[in-house]
CSV table of C-alpha atoms and ligand atoms in Angstrom, one decimal:
chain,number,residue,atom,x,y,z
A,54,UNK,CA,-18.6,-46.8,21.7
A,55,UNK,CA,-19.0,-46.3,25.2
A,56,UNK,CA,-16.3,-43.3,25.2
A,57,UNK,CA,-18.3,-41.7,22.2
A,58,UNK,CA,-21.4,-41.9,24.3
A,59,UNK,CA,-19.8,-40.0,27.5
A,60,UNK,CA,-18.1,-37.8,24.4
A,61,UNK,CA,-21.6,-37.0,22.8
A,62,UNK,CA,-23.3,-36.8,26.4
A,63,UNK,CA,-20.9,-34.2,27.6
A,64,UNK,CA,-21.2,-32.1,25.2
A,65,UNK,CA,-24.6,-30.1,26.2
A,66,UNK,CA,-23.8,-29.8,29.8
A,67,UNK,CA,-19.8,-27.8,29.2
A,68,UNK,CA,-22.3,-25.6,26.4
A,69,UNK,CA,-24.9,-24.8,28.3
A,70,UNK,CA,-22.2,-24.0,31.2
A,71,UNK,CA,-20.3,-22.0,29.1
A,72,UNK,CA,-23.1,-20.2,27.7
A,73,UNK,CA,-24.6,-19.6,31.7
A,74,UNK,CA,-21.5,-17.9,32.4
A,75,UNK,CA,-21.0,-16.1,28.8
A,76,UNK,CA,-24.5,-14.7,29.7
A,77,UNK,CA,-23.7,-13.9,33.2
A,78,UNK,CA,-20.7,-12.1,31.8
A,79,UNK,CA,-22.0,-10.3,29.2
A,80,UNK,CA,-25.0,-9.1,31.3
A,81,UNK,CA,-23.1,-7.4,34.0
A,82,UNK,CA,-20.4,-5.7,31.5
A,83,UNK,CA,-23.5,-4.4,29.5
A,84,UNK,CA,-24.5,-2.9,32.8
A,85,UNK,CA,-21.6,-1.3,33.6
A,86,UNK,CA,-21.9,2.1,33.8
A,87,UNK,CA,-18.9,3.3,32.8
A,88,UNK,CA,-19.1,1.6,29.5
A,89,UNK,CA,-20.0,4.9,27.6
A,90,UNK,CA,-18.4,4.4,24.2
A,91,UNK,CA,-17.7,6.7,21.5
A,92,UNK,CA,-17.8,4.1,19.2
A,93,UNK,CA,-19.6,0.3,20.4
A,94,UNK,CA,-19.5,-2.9,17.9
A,95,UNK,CA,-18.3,-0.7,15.1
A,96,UNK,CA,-21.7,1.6,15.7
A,97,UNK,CA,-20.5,5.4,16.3
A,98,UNK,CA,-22.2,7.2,19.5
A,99,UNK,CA,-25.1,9.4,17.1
A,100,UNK,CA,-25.5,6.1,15.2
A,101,UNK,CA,-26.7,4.5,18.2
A,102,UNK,CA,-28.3,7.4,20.6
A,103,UNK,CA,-29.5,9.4,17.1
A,104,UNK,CA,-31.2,12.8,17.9
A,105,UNK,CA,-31.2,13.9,21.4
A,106,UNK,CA,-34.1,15.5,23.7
A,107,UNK,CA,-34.8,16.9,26.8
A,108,UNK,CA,-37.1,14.5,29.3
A,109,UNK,CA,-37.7,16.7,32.6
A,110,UNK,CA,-33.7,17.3,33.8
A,111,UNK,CA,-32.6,15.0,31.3
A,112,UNK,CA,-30.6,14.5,28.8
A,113,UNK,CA,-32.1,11.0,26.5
A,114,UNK,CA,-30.9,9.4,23.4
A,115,UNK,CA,-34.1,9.3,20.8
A,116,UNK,CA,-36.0,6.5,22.3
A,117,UNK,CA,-35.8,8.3,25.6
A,118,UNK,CA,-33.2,6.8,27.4
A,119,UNK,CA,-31.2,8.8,29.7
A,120,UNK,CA,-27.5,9.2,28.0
A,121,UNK,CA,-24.4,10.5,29.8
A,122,UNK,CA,-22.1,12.3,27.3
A,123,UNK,CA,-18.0,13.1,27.6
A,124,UNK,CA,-16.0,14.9,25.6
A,125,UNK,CA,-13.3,17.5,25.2
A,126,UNK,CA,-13.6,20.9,24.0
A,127,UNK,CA,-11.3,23.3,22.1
A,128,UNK,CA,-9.8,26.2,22.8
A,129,UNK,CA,-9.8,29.1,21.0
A,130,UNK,CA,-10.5,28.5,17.9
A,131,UNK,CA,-8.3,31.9,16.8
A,132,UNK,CA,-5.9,30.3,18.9
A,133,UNK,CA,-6.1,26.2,18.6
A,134,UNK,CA,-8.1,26.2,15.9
A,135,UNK,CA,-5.6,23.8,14.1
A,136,UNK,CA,-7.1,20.6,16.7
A,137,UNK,CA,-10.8,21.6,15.0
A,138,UNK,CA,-10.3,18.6,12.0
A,139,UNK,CA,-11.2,15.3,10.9
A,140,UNK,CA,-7.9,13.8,12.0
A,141,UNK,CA,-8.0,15.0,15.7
A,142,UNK,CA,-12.0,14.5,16.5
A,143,UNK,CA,-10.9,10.6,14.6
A,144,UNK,CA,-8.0,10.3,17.2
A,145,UNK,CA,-10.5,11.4,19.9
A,146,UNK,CA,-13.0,9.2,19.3
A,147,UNK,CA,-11.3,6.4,18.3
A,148,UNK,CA,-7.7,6.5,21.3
A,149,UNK,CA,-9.4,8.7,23.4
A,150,UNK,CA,-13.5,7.2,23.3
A,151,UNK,CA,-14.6,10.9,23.1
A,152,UNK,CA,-18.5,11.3,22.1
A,153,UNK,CA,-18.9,14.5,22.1
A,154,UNK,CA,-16.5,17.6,21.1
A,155,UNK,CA,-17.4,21.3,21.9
A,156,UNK,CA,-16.0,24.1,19.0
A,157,UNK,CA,-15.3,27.1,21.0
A,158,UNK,CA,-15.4,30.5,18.7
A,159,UNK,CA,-14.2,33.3,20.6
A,160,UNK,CA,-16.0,36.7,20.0
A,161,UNK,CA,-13.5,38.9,21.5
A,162,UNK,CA,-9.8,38.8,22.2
A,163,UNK,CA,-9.1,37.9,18.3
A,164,UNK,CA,-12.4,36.1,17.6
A,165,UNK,CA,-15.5,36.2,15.2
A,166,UNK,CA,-16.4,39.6,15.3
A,167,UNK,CA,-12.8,40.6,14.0
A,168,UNK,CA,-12.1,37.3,12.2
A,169,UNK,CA,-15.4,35.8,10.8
A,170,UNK,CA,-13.2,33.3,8.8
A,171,UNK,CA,-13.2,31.3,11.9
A,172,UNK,CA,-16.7,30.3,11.3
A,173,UNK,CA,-15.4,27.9,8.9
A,174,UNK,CA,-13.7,26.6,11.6
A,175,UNK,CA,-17.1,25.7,13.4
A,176,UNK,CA,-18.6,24.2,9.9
A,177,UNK,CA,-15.1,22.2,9.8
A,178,UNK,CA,-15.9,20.7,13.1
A,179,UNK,CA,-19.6,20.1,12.5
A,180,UNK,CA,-18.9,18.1,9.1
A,181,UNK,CA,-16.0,16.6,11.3
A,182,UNK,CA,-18.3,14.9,13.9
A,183,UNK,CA,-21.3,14.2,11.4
A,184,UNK,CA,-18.4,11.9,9.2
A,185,UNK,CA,-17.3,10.5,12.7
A,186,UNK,CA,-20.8,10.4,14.2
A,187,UNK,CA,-19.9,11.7,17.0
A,188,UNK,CA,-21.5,14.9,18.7
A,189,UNK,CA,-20.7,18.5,18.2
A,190,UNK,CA,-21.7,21.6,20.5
A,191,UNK,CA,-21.6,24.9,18.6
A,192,UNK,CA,-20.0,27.1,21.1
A,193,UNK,CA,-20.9,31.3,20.8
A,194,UNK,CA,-17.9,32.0,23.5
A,195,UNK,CA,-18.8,34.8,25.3
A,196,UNK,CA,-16.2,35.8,27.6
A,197,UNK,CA,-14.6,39.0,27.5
A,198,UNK,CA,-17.7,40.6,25.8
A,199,UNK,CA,-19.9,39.5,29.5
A,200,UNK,CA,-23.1,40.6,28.2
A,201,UNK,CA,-24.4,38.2,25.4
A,202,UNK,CA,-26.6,41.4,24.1
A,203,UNK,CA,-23.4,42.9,23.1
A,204,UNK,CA,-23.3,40.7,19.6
A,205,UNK,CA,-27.2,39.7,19.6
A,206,UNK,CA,-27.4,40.4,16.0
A,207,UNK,CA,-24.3,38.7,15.2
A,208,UNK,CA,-25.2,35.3,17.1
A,209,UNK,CA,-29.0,35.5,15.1
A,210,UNK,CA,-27.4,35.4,11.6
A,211,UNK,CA,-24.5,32.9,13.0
A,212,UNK,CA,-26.9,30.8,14.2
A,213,UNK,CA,-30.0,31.2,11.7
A,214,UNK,CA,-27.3,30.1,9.0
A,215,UNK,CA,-25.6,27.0,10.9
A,216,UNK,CA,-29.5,25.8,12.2
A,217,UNK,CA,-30.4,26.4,8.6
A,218,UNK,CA,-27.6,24.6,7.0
A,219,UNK,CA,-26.9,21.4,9.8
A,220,UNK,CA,-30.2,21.6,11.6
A,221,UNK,CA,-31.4,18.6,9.8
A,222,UNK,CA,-28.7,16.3,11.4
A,223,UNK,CA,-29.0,15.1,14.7
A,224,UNK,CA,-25.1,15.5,16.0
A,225,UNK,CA,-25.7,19.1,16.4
A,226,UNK,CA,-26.0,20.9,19.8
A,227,UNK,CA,-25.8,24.7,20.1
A,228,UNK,CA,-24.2,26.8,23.1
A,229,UNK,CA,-25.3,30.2,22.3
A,230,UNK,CA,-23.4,32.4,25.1
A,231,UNK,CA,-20.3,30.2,27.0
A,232,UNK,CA,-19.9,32.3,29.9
A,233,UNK,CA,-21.6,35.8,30.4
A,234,UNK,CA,-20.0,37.5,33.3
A,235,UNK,CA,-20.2,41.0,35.8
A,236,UNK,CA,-22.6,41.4,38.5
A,237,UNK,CA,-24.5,43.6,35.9
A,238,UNK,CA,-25.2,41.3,33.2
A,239,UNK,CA,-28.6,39.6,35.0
A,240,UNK,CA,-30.0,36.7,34.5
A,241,UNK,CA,-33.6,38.5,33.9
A,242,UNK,CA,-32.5,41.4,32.5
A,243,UNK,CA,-30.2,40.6,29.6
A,244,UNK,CA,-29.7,36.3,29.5
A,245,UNK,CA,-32.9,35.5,29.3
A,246,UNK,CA,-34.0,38.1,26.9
A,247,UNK,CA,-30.8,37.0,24.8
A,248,UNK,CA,-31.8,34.0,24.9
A,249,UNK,CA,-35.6,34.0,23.8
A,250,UNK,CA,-34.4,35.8,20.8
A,251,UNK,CA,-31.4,33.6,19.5
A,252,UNK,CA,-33.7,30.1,20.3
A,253,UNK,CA,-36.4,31.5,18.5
A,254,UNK,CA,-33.9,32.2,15.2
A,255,UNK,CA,-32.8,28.6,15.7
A,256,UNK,CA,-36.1,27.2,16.0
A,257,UNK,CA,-37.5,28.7,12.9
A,258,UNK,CA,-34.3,26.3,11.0
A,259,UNK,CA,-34.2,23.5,13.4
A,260,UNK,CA,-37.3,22.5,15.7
A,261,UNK,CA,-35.3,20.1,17.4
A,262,UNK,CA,-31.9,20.0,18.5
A,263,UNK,CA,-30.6,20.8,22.2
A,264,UNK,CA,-29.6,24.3,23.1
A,265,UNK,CA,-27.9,25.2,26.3
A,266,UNK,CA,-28.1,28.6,27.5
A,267,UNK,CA,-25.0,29.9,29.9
A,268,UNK,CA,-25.9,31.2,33.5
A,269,UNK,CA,-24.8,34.1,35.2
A,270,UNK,CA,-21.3,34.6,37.1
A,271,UNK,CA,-19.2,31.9,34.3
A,272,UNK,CA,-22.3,29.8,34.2
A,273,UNK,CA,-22.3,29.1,37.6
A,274,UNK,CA,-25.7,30.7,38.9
A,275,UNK,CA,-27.9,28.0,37.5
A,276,UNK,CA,-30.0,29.1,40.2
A,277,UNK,CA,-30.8,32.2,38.9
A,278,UNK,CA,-32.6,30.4,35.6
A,279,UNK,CA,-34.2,28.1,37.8
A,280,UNK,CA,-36.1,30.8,39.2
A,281,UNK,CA,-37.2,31.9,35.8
A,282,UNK,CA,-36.4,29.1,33.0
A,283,UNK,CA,-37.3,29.4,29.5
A,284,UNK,CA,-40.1,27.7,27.6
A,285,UNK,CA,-39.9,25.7,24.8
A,286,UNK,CA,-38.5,22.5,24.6
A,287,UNK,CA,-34.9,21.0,24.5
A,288,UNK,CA,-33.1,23.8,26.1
A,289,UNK,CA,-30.7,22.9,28.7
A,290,UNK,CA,-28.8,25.2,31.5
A,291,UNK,CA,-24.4,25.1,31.0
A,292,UNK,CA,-23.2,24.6,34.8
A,293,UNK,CA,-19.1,25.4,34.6
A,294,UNK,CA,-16.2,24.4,37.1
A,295,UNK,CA,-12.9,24.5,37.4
A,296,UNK,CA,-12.1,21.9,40.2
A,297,UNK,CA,-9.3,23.4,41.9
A,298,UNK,CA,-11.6,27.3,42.4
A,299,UNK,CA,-15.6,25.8,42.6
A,300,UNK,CA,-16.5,22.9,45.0
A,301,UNK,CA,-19.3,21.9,47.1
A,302,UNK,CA,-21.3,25.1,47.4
A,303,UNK,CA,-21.4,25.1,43.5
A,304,UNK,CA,-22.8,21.6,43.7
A,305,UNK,CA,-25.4,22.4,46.1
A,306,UNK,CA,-26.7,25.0,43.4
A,307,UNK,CA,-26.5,22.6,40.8
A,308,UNK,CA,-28.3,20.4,42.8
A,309,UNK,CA,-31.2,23.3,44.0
A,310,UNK,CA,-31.2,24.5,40.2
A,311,UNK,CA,-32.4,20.4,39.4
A,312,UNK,CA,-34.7,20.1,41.9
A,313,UNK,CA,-36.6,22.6,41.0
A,314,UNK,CA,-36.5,21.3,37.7
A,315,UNK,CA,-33.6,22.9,35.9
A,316,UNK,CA,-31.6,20.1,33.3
A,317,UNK,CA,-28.0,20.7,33.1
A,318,UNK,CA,-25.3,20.3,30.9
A,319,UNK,CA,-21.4,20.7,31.9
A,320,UNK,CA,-20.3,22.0,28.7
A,321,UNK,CA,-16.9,23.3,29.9
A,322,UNK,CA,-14.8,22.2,33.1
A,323,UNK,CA,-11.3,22.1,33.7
A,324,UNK,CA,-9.2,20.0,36.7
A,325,UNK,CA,-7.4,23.5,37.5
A,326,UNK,CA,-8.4,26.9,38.7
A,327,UNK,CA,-10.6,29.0,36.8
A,328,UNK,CA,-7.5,30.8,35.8
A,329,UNK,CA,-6.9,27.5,33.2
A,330,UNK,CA,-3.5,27.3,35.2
A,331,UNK,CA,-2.4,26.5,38.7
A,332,UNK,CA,-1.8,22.7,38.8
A,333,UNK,CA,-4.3,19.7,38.2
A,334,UNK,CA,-6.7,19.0,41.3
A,335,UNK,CA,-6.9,15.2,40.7
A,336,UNK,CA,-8.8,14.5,43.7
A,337,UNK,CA,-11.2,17.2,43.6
A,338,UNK,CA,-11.6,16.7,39.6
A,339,UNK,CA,-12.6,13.1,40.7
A,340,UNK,CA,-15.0,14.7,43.5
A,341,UNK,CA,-16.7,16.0,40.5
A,342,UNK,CA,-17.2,13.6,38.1
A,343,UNK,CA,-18.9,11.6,41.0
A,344,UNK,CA,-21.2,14.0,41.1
A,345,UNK,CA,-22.0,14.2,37.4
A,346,UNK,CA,-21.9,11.1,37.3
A,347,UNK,CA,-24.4,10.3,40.0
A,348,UNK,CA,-26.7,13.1,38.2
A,349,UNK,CA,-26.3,11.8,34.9
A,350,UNK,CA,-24.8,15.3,33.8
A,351,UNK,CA,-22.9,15.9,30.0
A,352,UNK,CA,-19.8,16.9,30.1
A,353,UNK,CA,-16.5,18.5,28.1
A,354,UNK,CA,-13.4,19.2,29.6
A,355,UNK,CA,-11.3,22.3,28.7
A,356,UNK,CA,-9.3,21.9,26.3
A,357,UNK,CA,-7.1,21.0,23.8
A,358,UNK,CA,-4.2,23.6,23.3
A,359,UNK,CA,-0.5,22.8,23.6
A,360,UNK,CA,0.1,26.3,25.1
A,361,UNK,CA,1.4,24.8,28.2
A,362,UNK,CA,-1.2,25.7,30.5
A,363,UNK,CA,-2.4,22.9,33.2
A,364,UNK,CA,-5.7,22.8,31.8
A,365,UNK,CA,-4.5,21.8,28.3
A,366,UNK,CA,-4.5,18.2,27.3
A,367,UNK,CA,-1.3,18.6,25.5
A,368,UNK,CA,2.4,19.5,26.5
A,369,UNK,CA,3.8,22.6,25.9
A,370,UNK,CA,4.8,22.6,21.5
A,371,UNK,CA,3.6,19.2,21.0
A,372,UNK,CA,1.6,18.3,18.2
A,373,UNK,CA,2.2,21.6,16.5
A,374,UNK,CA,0.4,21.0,13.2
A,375,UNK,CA,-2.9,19.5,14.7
A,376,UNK,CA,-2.3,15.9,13.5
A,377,UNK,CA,-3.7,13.8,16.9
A,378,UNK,CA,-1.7,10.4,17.5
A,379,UNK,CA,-0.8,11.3,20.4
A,380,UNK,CA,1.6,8.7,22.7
A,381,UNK,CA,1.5,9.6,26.5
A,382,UNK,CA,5.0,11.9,26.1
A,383,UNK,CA,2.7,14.2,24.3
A,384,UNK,CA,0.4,14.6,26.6
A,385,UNK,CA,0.1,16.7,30.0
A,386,UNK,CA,-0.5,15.8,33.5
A,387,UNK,CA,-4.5,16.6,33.1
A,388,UNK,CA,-4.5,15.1,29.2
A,389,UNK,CA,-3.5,11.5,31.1
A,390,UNK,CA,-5.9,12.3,33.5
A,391,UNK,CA,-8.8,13.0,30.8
A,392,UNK,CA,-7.8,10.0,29.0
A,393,UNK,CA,-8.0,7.6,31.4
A,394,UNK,CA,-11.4,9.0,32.8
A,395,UNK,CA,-12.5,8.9,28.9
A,396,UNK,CA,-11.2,5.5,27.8
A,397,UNK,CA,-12.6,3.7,31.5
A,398,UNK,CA,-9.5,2.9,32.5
A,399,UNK,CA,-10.1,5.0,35.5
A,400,UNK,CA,-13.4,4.3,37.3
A,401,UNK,CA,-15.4,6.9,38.4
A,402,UNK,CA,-17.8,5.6,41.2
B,512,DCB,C1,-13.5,30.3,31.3
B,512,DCB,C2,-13.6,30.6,29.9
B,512,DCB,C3,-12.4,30.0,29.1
B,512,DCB,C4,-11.2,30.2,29.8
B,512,DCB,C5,-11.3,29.2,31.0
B,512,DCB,C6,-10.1,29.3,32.0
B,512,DCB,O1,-13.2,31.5,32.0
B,512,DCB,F1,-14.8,30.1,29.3
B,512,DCB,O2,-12.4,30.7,27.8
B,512,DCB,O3,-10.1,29.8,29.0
B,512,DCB,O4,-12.5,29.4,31.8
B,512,DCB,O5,-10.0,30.6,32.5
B,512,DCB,C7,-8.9,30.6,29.1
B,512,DCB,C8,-7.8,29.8,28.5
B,512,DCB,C9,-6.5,30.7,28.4
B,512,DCB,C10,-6.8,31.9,27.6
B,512,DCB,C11,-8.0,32.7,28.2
B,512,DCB,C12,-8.4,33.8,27.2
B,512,DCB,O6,-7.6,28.7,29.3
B,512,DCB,O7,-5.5,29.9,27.8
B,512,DCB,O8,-5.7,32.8,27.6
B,512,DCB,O9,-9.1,31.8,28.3
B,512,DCB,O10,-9.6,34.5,27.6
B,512,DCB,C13,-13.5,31.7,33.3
B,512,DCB,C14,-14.2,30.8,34.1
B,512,DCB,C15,-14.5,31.1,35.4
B,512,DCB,C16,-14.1,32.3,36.0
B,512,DCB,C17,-13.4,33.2,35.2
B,512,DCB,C18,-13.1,32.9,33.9
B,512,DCB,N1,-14.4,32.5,37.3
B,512,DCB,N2,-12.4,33.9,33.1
B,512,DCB,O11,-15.1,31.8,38.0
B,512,DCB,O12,-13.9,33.6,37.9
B,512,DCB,O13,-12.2,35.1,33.6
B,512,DCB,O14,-11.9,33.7,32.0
């Protein structure tokens, strides 16, 4: 009897410990900030963050939160295109926690304008991410072509008929020019002009979703379209690095451009030289994410390719067919890099 007593009278006290600490626990993992997960208690990212908006410089899931998203991007989709499927975005999200994935269609160099079958690439990767519920950034990759006025008309219709068909979900983000380039192709004079015209297309299909709109110089002269932003709402600015060529100074614009109001989105970085090649910069790639971090700035890093070029995730010929299940022997110095950033293994502070 009297053992039974001290039996039943111990009981609440080892609970109620237990459940102190068990709430202690739980409390300070569910504020740890690295804890950005593709996919959380069986509950996929869009699931849980649903449609996106802009509040001042940022980015918020739909009850106004303030949401940090990763991801990877492809390459060239005339290239790579064979990673822009169900099976690869799956193994993203689910080996590598990957929220977000960025669908990068080429103009030039063997792109839409002489390959338009590659939009089916895009709408693979849009239906991709909306199974997965994870996010999808519609990439119009101007690169070669520097001036996004060059294939106005062809980004209207591409992106009047993708608002008009996948507007409606809320995993959607356009990019409508990656990278416009030359001293002569102005943020004032042919970005911005761009830019009212191909938001307004989308915004007569979709009144909602994010658009980010590339800078000047590669996307680096955010400060340029702080001076001079667009209006209307949801629009973000793409701010670009590659961490072994862009460093502080680029920061310090970044960092002007939000000040003065300007939100940001990292839509493609890469831990080498802007060149995609010349070794992996670990430390200043780390630098970096710091910084987004600290600012609460998106990102995707460039890309998944198995040409054999530093940047890519994968080694040179592996994974040839675009299958994902990927072991580490698959993967290059910056993919084990990105994956342990991605999956939290790595801490960024
Ligand atoms: C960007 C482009 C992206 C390019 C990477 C790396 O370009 F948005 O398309 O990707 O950065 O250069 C590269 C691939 C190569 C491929 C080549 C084809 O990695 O495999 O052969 O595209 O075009 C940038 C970014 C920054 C700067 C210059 C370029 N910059 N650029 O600051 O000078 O000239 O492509």
């Amino acid at each position: 009897m009297f053992i039974m007593k001290k039996y039943v009278r111990g009981i609440p006290a080892w609970i109620s410990l237990f459940f102190v600490f068990s709430v202690l626990f739980w409390s300070c993992s569910e504020r740890d900030p690295d804890s950005r997960l593709a996919v959380e208690n069986g509950v996929p990212v869009v699931d849980r963050y649903g449609q996106l908006q802009v509040n001042g410089t940022c980015l918020c899931d739909s009850a106004g939160n303030p949401v940090q998203l990763r991801g990877m991007s492809s390459h060239g989709l005339q290239w790579h295109g064979k990673y822009a499927n169900e099976k690869v975005l799956r193994w993203l999200r689910d080996d590598w926690n990957v929220q977000v994935w960025r669908s990068a269609l080429y103009l030039t160099q063997g792109g839409y304008i002489s390959h338009r079958a590659l939009k089916f690439k895009v709408v693979e990767s849009i239906e991709a991410a909306e199974k997965l519920g994870m996010y999808v950034i519609v990439d119009w990759h101007v690169l070669r072509d520097r001036d996004p006025r060059v294939y106005q008309d062809e980004a209207v219709e591409f992106f009047s008929e993708i608002a008009g068909k996948y507007g409606h979900l809320p995993n959607v983000i356009y990019e409508i020019c990656n990278e416009p380039n030359g001293t002569d192709v102005t943020w004032n004079e042919c970005i911005k002009p761009y830019a009212e015209v191909v938001t307004a297309a989308i915004r007569e299909k979709d009144p909602d979703n994010i658009i980010i709109v590339g800078t000047p110089t590669w996307s680096q002269d955010v400060d340029k379209a702080a001076e001079n932003p667009l209006s209307g709402s949801n629009i973000m600015y793409a701010l670009h690095f590659y961490a072994g060529s862009h460093g502080k100074a680029l920061q310090d614009k970044a960092v002007a451009a939000m000040e003065a109001g300007l939100p940001l989105f990292v839509t493609e970085w890469g831990t080498t030289r802007d060149t995609g090649d010349g070794g992996v910069f670990e430390k200043e790639t780390v630098r970096w994410l710091s910084f987004l971090k600290k600012h609460n700035i998106s990102w995707v890093n460039w890309s998944v390719n198995n040409k054999g070029e530093d940047s890519g995730i994968l080694k040179a010929y592996a994974d040839k067919t675009g299958e994902g299940g990927w072991t580490e022997s698959d993967l290059s110095p910056s993919g084990i890099l990105l994956r342990s950033i991605l999956v939290n293994e790595r801490k960024i502070k």
